Coordinates of C-alpha atoms in Angstrom, one line a residue:
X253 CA 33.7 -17.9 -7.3
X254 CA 34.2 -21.0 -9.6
X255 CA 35.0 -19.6 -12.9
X256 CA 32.2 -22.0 -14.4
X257 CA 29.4 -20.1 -13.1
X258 CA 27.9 -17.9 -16.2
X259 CA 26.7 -14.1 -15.0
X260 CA 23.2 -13.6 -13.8
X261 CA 21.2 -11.3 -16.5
X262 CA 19.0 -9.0 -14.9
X263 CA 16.3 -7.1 -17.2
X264 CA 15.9 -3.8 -15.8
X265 CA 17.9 -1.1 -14.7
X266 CA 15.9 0.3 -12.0
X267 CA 16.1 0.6 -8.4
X268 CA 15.4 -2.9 -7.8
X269 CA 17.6 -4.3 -10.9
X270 CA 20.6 -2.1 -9.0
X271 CA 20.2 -3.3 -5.9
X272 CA 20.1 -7.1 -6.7
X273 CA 23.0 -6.9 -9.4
X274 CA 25.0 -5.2 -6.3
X275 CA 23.5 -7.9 -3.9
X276 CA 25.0 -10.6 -6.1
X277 CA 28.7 -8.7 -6.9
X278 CA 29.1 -8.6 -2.7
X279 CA 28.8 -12.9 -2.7
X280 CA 30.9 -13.1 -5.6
X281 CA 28.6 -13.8 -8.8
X282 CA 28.9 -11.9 -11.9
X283 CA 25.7 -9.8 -13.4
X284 CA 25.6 -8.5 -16.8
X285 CA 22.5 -5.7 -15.8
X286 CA 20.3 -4.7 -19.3
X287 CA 18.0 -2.1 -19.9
X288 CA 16.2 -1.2 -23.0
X289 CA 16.6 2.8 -21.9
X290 CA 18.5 4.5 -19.6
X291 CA 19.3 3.4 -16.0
X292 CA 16.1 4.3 -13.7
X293 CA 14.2 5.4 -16.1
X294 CA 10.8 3.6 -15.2
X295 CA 9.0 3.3 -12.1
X296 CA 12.0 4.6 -10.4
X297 CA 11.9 8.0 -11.5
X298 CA 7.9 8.8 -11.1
X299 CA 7.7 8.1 -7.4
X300 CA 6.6 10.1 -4.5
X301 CA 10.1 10.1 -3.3
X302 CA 9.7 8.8 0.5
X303 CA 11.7 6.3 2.7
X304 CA 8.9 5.1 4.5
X305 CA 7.2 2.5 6.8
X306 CA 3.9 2.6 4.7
X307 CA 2.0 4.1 7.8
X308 CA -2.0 3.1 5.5
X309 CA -0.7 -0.2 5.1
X310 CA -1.6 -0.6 8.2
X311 CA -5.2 -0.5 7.7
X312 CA -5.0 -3.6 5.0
X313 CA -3.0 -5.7 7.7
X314 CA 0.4 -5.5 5.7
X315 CA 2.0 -5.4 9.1
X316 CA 5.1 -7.2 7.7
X317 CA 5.8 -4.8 5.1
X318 CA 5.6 -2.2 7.7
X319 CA 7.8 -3.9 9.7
X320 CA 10.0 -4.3 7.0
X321 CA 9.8 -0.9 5.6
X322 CA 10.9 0.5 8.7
X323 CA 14.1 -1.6 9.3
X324 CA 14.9 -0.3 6.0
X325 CA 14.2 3.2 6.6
X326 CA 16.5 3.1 9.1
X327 CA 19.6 2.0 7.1
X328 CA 18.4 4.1 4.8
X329 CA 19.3 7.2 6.9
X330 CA 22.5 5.7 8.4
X331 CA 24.1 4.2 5.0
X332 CA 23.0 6.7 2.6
X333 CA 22.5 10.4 4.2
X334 CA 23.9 12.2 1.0
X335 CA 20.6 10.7 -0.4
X336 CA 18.1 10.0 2.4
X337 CA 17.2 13.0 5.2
X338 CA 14.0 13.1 8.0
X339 CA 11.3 14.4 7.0
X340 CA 9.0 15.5 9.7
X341 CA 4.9 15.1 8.2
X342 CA 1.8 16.6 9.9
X343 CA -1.4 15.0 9.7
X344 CA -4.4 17.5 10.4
X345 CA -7.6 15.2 11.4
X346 CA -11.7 16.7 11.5
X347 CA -12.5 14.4 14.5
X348 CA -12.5 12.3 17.3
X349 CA -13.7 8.9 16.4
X350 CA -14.0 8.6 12.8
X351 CA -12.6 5.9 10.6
X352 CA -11.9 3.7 13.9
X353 CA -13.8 0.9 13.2
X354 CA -13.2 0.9 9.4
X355 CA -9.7 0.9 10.3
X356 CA -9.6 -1.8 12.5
X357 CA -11.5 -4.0 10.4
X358 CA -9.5 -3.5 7.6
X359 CA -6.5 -4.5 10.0
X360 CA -7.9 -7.8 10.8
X361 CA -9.0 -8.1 7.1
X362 CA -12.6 -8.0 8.0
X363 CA -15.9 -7.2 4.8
X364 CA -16.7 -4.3 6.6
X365 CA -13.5 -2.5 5.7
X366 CA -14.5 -2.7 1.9
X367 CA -17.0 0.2 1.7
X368 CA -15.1 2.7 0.5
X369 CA -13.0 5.4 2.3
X370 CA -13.9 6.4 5.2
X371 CA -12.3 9.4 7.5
X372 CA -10.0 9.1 10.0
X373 CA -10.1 10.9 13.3
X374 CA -8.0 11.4 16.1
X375 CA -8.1 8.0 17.8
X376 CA -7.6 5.7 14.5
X377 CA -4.6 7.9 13.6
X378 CA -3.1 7.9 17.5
X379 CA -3.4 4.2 17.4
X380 CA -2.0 3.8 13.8
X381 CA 1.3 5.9 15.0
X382 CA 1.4 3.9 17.8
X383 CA 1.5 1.0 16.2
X384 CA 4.1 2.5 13.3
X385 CA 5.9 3.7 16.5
X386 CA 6.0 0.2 18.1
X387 CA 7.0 -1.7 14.6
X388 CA 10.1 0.6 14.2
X389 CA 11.3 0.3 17.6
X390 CA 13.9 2.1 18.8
X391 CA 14.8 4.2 15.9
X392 CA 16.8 7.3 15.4
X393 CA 13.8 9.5 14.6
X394 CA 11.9 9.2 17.6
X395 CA 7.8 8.8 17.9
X396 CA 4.9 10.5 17.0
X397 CA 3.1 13.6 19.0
X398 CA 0.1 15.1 19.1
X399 CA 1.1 19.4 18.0
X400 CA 0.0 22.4 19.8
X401 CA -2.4 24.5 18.0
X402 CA 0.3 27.4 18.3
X403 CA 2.6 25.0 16.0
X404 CA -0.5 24.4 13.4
X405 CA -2.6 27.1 13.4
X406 CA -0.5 29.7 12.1
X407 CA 0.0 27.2 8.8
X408 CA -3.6 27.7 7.5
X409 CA -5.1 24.4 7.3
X410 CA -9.6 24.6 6.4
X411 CA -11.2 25.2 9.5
X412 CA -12.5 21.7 9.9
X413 CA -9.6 20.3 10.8
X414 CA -9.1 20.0 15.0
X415 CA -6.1 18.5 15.5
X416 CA -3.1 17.6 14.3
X417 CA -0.1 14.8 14.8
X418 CA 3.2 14.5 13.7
X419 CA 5.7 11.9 12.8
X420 CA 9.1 11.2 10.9
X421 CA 10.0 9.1 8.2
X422 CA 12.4 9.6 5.3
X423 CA 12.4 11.7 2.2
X424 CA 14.8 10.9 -0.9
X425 CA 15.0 13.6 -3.7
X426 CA 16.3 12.0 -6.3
X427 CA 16.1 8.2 -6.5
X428 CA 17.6 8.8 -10.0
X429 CA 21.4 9.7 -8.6
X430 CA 20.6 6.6 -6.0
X431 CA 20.8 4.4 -8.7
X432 CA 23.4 5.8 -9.9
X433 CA 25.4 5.7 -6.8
X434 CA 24.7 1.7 -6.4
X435 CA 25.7 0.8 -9.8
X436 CA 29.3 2.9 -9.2
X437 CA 29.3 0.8 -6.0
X438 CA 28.8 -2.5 -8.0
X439 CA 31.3 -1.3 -10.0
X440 CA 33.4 -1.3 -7.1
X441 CA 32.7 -4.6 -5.5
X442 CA 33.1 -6.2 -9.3
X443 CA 36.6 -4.9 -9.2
X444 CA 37.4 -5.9 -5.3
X445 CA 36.2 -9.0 -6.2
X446 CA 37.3 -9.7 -9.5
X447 CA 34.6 -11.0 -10.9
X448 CA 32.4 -9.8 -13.9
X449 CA 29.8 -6.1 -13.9
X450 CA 28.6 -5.4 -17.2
X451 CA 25.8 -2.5 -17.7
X452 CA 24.2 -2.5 -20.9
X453 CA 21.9 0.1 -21.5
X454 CA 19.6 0.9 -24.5
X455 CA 19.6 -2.7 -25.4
X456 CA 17.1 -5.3 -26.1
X457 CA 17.4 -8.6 -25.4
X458 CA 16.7 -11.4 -27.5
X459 CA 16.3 -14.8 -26.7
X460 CA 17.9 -17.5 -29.0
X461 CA 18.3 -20.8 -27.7
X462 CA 19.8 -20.9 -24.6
X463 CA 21.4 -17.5 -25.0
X464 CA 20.8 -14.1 -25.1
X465 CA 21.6 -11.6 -27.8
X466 CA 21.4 -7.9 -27.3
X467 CA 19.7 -5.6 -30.3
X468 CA 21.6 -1.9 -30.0
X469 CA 19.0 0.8 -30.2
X470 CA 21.5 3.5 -30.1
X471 CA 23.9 3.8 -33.4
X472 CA 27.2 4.5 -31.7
X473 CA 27.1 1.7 -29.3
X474 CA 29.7 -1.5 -30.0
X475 CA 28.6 -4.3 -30.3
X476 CA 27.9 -6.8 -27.0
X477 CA 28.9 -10.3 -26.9
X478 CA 26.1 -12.8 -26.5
X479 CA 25.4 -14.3 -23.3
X480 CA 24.3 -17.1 -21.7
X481 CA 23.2 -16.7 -18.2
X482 CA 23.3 -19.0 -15.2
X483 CA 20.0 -16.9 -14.3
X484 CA 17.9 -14.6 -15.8
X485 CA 15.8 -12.3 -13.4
X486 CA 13.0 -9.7 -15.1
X487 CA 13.4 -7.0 -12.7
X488 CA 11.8 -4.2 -15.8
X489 CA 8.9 -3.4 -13.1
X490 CA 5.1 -2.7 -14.6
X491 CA 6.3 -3.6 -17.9
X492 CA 7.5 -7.1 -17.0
X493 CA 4.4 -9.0 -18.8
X494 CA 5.5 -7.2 -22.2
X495 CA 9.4 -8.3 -20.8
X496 CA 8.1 -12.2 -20.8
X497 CA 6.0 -12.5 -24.0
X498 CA 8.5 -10.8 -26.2
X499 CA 11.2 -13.5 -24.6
X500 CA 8.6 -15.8 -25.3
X501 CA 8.6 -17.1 -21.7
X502 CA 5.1 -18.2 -20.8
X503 CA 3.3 -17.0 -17.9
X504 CA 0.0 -15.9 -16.2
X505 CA -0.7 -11.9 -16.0
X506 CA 1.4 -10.5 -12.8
X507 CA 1.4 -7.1 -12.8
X508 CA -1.9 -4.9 -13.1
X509 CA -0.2 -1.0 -12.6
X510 CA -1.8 1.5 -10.2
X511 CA -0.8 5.1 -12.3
X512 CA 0.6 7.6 -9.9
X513 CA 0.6 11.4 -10.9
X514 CA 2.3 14.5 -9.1
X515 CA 2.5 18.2 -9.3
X516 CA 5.5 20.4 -8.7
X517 CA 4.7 24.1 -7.7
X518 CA 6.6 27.0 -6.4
X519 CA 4.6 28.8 -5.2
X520 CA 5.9 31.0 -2.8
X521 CA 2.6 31.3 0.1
X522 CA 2.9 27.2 -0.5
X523 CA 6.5 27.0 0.2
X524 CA 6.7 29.1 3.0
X525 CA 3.9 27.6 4.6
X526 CA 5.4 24.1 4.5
X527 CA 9.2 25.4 5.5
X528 CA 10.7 22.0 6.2
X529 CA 7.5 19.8 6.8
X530 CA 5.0 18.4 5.1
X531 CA 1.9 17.2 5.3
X532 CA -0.1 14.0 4.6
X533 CA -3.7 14.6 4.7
X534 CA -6.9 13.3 4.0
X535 CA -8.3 14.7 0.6
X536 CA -11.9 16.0 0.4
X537 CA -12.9 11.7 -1.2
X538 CA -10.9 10.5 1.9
X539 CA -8.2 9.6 -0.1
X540 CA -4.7 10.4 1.3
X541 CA -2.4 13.0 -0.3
X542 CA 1.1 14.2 0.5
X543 CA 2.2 17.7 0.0
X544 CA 6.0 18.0 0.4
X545 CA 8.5 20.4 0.6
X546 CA 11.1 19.2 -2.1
X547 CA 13.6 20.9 -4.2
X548 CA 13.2 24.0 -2.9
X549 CA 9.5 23.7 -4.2
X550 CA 6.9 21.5 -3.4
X551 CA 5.8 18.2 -4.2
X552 CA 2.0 16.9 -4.2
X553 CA 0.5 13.4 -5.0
X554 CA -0.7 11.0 -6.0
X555 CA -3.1 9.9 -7.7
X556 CA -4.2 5.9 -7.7
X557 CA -5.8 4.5 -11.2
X558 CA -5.5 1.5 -12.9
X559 CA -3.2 1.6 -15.7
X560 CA -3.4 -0.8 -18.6
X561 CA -1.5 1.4 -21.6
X562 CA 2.5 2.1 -21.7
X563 CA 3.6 2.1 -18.8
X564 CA 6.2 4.7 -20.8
X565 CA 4.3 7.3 -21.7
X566 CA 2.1 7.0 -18.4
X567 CA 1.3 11.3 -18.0
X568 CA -0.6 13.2 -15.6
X569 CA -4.2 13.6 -17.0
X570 CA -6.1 17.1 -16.9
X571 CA -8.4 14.8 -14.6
X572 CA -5.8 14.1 -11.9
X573 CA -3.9 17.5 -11.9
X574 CA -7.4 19.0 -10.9
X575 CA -8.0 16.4 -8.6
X576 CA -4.4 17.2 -6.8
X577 CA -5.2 20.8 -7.1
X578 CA -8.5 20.6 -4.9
X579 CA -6.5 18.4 -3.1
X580 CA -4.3 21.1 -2.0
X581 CA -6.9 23.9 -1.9
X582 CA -9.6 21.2 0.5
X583 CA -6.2 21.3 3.1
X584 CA -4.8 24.2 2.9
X585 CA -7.1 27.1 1.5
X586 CA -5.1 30.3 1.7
X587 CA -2.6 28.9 -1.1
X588 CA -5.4 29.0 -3.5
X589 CA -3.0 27.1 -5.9
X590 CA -4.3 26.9 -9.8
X591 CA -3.2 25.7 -13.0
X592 CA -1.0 28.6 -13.4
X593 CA 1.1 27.9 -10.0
X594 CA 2.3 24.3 -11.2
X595 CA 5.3 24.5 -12.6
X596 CA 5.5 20.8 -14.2
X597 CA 3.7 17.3 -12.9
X598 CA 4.8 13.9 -13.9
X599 CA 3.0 10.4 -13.7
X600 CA 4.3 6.6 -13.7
X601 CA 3.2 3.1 -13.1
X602 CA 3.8 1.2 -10.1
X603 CA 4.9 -2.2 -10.5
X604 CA 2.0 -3.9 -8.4
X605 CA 0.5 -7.6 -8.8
X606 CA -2.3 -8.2 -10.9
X607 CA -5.9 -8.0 -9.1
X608 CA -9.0 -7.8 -11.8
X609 CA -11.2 -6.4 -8.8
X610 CA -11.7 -4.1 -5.9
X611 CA -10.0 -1.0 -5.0
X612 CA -6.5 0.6 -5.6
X613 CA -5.5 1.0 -2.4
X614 CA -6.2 -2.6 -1.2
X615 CA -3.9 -4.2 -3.9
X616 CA -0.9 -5.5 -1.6
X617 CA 2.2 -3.6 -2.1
X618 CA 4.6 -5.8 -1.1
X619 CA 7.0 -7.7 -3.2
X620 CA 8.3 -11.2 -4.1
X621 CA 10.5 -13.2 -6.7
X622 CA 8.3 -15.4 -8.8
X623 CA 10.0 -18.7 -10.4
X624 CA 9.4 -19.6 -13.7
X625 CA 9.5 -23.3 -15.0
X626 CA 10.5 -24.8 -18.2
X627 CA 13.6 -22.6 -19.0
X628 CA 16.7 -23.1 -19.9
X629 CA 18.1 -22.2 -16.2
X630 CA 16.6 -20.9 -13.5
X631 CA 14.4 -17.7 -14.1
X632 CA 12.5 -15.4 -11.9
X633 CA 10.2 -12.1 -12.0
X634 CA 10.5 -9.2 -9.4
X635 CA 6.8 -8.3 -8.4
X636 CA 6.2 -5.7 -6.7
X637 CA 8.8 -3.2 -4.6
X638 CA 8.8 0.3 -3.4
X639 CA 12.2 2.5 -3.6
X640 CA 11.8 1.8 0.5
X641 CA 12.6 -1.9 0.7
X642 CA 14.8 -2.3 -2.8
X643 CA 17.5 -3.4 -0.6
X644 CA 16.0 -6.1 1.7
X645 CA 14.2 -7.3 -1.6
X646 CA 17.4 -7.6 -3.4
X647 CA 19.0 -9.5 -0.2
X648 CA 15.8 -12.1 -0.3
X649 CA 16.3 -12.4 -4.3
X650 CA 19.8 -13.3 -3.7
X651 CA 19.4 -15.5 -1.3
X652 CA 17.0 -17.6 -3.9
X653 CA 19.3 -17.4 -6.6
X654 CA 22.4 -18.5 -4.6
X655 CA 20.5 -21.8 -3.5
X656 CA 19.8 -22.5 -7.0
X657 CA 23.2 -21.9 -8.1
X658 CA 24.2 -24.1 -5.3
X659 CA 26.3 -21.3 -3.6
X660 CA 26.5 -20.1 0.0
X661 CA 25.9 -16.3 0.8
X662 CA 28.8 -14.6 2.1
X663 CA 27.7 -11.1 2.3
X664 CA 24.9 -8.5 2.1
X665 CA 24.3 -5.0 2.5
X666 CA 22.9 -4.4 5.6
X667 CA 25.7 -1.9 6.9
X668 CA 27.0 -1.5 3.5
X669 CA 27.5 2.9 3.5
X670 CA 27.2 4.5 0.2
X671 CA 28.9 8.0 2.3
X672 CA 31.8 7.2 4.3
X673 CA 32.6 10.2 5.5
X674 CA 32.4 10.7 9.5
X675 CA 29.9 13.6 9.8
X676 CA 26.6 13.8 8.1
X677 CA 26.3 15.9 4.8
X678 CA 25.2 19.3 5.4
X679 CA 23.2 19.9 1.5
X680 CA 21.8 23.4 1.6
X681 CA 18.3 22.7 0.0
X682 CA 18.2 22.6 -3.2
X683 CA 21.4 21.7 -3.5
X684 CA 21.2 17.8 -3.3
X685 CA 21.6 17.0 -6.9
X686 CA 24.9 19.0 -7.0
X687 CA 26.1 17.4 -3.8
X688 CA 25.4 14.0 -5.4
X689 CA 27.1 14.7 -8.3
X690 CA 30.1 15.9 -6.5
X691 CA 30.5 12.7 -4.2
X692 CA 29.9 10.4 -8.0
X693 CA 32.0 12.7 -10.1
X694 CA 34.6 14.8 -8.3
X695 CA 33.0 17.8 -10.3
X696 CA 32.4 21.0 -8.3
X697 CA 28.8 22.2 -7.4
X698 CA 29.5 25.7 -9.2
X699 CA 31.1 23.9 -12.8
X700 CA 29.2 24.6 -15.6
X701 CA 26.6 23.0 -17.3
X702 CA 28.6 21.8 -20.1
X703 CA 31.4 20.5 -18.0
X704 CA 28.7 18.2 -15.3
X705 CA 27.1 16.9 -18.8
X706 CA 30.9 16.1 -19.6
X707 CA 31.5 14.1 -16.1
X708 CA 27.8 12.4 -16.2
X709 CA 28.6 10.8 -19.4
X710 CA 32.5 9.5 -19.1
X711 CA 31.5 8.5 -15.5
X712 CA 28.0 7.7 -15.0
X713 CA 26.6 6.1 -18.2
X714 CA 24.6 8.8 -19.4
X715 CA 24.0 8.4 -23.7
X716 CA 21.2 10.9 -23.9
X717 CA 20.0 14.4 -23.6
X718 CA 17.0 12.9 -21.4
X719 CA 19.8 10.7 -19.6
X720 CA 21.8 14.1 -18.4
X721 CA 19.2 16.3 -18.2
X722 CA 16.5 13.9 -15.9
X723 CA 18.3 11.2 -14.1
X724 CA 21.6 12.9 -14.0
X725 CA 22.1 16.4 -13.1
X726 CA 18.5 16.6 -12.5
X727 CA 17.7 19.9 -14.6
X728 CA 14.5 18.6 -14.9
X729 CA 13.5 19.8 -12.5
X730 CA 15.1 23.1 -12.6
X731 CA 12.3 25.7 -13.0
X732 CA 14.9 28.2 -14.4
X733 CA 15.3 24.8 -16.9
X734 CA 16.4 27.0 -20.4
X735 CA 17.7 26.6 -24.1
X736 CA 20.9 26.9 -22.8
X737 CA 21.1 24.0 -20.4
X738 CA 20.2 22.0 -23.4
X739 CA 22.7 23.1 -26.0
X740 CA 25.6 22.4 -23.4
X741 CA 23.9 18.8 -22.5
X742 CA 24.1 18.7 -26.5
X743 CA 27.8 20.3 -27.1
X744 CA 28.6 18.0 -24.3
X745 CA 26.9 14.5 -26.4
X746 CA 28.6 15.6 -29.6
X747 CA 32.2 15.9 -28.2
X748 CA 31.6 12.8 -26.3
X749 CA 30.4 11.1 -29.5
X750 CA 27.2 10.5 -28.2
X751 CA 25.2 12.5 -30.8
X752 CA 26.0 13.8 -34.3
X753 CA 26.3 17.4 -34.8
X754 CA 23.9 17.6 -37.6
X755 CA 21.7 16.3 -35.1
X756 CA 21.7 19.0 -32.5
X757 CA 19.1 21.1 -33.1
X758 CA 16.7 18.2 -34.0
X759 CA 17.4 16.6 -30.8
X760 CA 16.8 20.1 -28.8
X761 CA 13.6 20.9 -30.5
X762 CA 12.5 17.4 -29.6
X763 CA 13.4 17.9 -26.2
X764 CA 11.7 20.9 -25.6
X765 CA 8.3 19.1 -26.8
X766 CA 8.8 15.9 -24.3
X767 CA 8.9 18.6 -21.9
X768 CA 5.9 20.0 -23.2
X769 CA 4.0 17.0 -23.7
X770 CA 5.4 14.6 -20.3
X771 CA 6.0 17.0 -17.7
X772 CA 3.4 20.1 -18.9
X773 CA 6.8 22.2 -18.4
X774 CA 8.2 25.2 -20.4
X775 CA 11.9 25.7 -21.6
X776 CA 12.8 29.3 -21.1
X777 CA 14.7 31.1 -23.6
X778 CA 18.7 31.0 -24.4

């Protein structure tokens, strides 16, 4: 690399930020990677948590991103299995023909597909798993069958439904600790390469000229040198509007968030019914919901509404958690599930494209690096993105910005393993997150919480109790989640100089009401 070239600054250290500042580090340009809050923090954290193909985008003709989605589902599974396992879903259907126009037309991107939602029978989802089954080729998972009533019945779906198909994709539980894992690897290249990977969390940028100076919202941070880039790229997701008029870059409106909300439940008739696979069904609107087994618990969603607030302090509505809640009880009516059986739910935004009209679900979902003109060097906005195609979306970006900076691409990540070991993990479930952290950290699965607080902040960059206890070792979603985890996250911050000790019990109390007020979740007693 010619030591004239200045880093790229990426805004936003999500999934998408991650994967492009690695993308860049493998051809040999230096990133300095920004976020005004913790790694993953944003859209990353509040998905779904599939690998998937995107089997309903077929019904809006987003065959590419299908197409796409499934290549990267696949080296999803081979480069990353400590993160990524099969996931086998049922989809229960009330009849034969339904939906098979609709669907079709919606396909060719015909008016008739715009009246609403209609069912979908047997022969529109057949041919939709076909064609999913045809677009990913000859993949490790295998195809899609049609289950014997001996497999389903015995699972209690409603009596309407007749028949029921199954099919693979991929299932990540915790996107948090995969963003974690490609920054270490960035770390990595940066050092193999000897060039420059600098992560600045809890840091705003300001623009001053030609370069950028970083305010420090945290008080025991150092300072950080000014910068000027050889590329900016906002990569902060929903909020990247907010990103561009506070840098005073102008621009039309390109993103217009969908809010997604979830529910977490532990049900025990709801677990066992689901053992390993989960369903994705048609709720009583026609809308489709997934109910997961995740975490030893499971995992139901989402919701679709337009979201024009925060996109930080996006939260599950009483609204949608009843809404999921008949979801449940319309598929699967012997769980009875009710407010008391959730044991926490969580919402975000999804960074979509801005369209004033027509329905959620037909706003495209695919992705794409907008250029900006009249800046001081190049500059760009990631649109778009799912957790699915973060990589090949970080490939594409860096194939724009290498032009630009007149370089030639030397690398990517296609076959680029985040586990190198020979034989697949074998993670007990439930026991992800502590896998994880042993590959990151070297810290055994049975340590303490004090001492995997310890190891998350000296190695992984975590500065907060919200840091360790959601996007690190994932207590969050702990339902045993107690005062205790938090004052060892808290003895942990102090002797790590992260947080003052006059500060400790402040910082605890206010803990305990974000979980009250973002995830609807209780923190049990010392």
């Amino acid at each position: 690399m010619p030591p004239q070239i200045n880093p790229v600054l990426i805004l936003g250290a999500g999934i998408n930020g991650a994967a492009l500042a690695r993308e860049l580090l493998l051809n040999h340009i230096p990133v300095v990677l920004v976020d005004h809050a913790d790694i993953a923090s944003g859209t990353t954290s509040w998905s779904t948590r599939l690998i998937h193909g995107g089997l309903r985008y077929l019904e809006h003709g987003e065959t590419s991103l299908v197409y796409e989605s499934l290549a990267e589902r696949e080296r999803f599974l081979r480069n990353s299995p400590e993160h990524v396992a099969p996931l086998e879903l049922m989809i229960p259907v009330k009849s034969q023909f339904a939906g098979l126009v609709s669907s079709a037309a919606g396909f060719f991107n015909l008016p008739i597909f715009q009246s609403g939602n209609p069912s979908r029978g047997s022969w529109a989802i057949r041919s939709g798993l076909t064609m999913y089954d045809f677009l990913a080729g000859s993949q490790q998972l295998g195809k899609h069958k049609r289950l014997s009533s001996q497999r389903w019945k015995p699972i209690g779906f409603d009596p309407s439904f007749m028949d029921v198909f199954s099919y693979y994709d991929g299932q990540i539980e915790f996107p948090e600790l995969y963003v974690s894992t490609l920054i270490r690897d960035a770390e990595t290249i940066a050092q193999q390469n000897g060039v420059r990977f600098t992560l600045r969390t809890y840091r705003r940028p300001k623009l001053n000229g030609e370069h950028f100076e970083f305010e420090n919202l945290l008080d025991f941070d150092s300072p950080t040198d000014p910068i000027t880039p050889s590329a900016l790229v906002n990569a902060s997701g929903p909020a990247g509007d907010e990103t561009l008029e506070q840098l005073g870059i102008p621009s039309n409106r390109l993103f217009g968030g969908t809010r997604g909300s979830h529910l977490i439940s532990h049900k025990p008739v709801l677990v066992e019914k689901l053992g390993r696979t989960g369903i994705y069904a048609e709720a009583f609107d026609g809308r489709p919901v997934f109910i997961l087994p995740w975490n030893s618990g499971a995992l139901i969603g989402t919701t679709d509404l337009r979201h024009d607030g925060d996109p930080e302090v996006a939260t599950a509505t009483p609204e949608e958690i009843d809404y999921l809640l008949r979801c449940v009880n319309s598929v699967l009516p012997d769980v009875e599930l009710k407010h008391e059986d959730i044991t926490q739910h969580y919402s975000g935004v999804r960074p979509l494209p801005f369209v004033p009209e027509g329905s959620t679900a037909s706003i495209p979902r695919g992705h794409w690096l907008h250029t900006h003109e009249g800046t001081p060097w190049p500059c760009y906005t990631i649109v778009g993105g799912k957790l699915t195609t973060c990589r090949s979306l970080a490939e594409h970006s860096a194939e724009t910005i290498l032009k630009q900076l007149g370089q030639k691409q030397v690398a990517n990540s296609q076959d680029r393993k985040t586990y190198e070991e020979g034989e697949k993990p074998k993670i007990s479930p439930g026991g992800r997150a502590r896998f994880v952290l042993q590959h990151l950290t070297g810290v055994a699965p049975e340590a303490d919480t004090k001492t995997a607080a310890a190891a998350s902040i000296e190695q992984l960059n975590a500065k907060t109790m919200a840091d360790v206890i959601e996007r690190r070792l994932m207590l969050v979603f702990d339902p045993t989640l107690s005062v205790a985890h938090l004052e060892a996250v808290a003895d942990a911050l102090i002797e790590a100089g992260k947080l003052s000790a006059d500060a400790r019990q402040t910082t605890i109390d206010q803990y305990i009401q974000r979980m009250d007020t973002r995830f609807g979740k209780q923190v049990l007693p010392a």
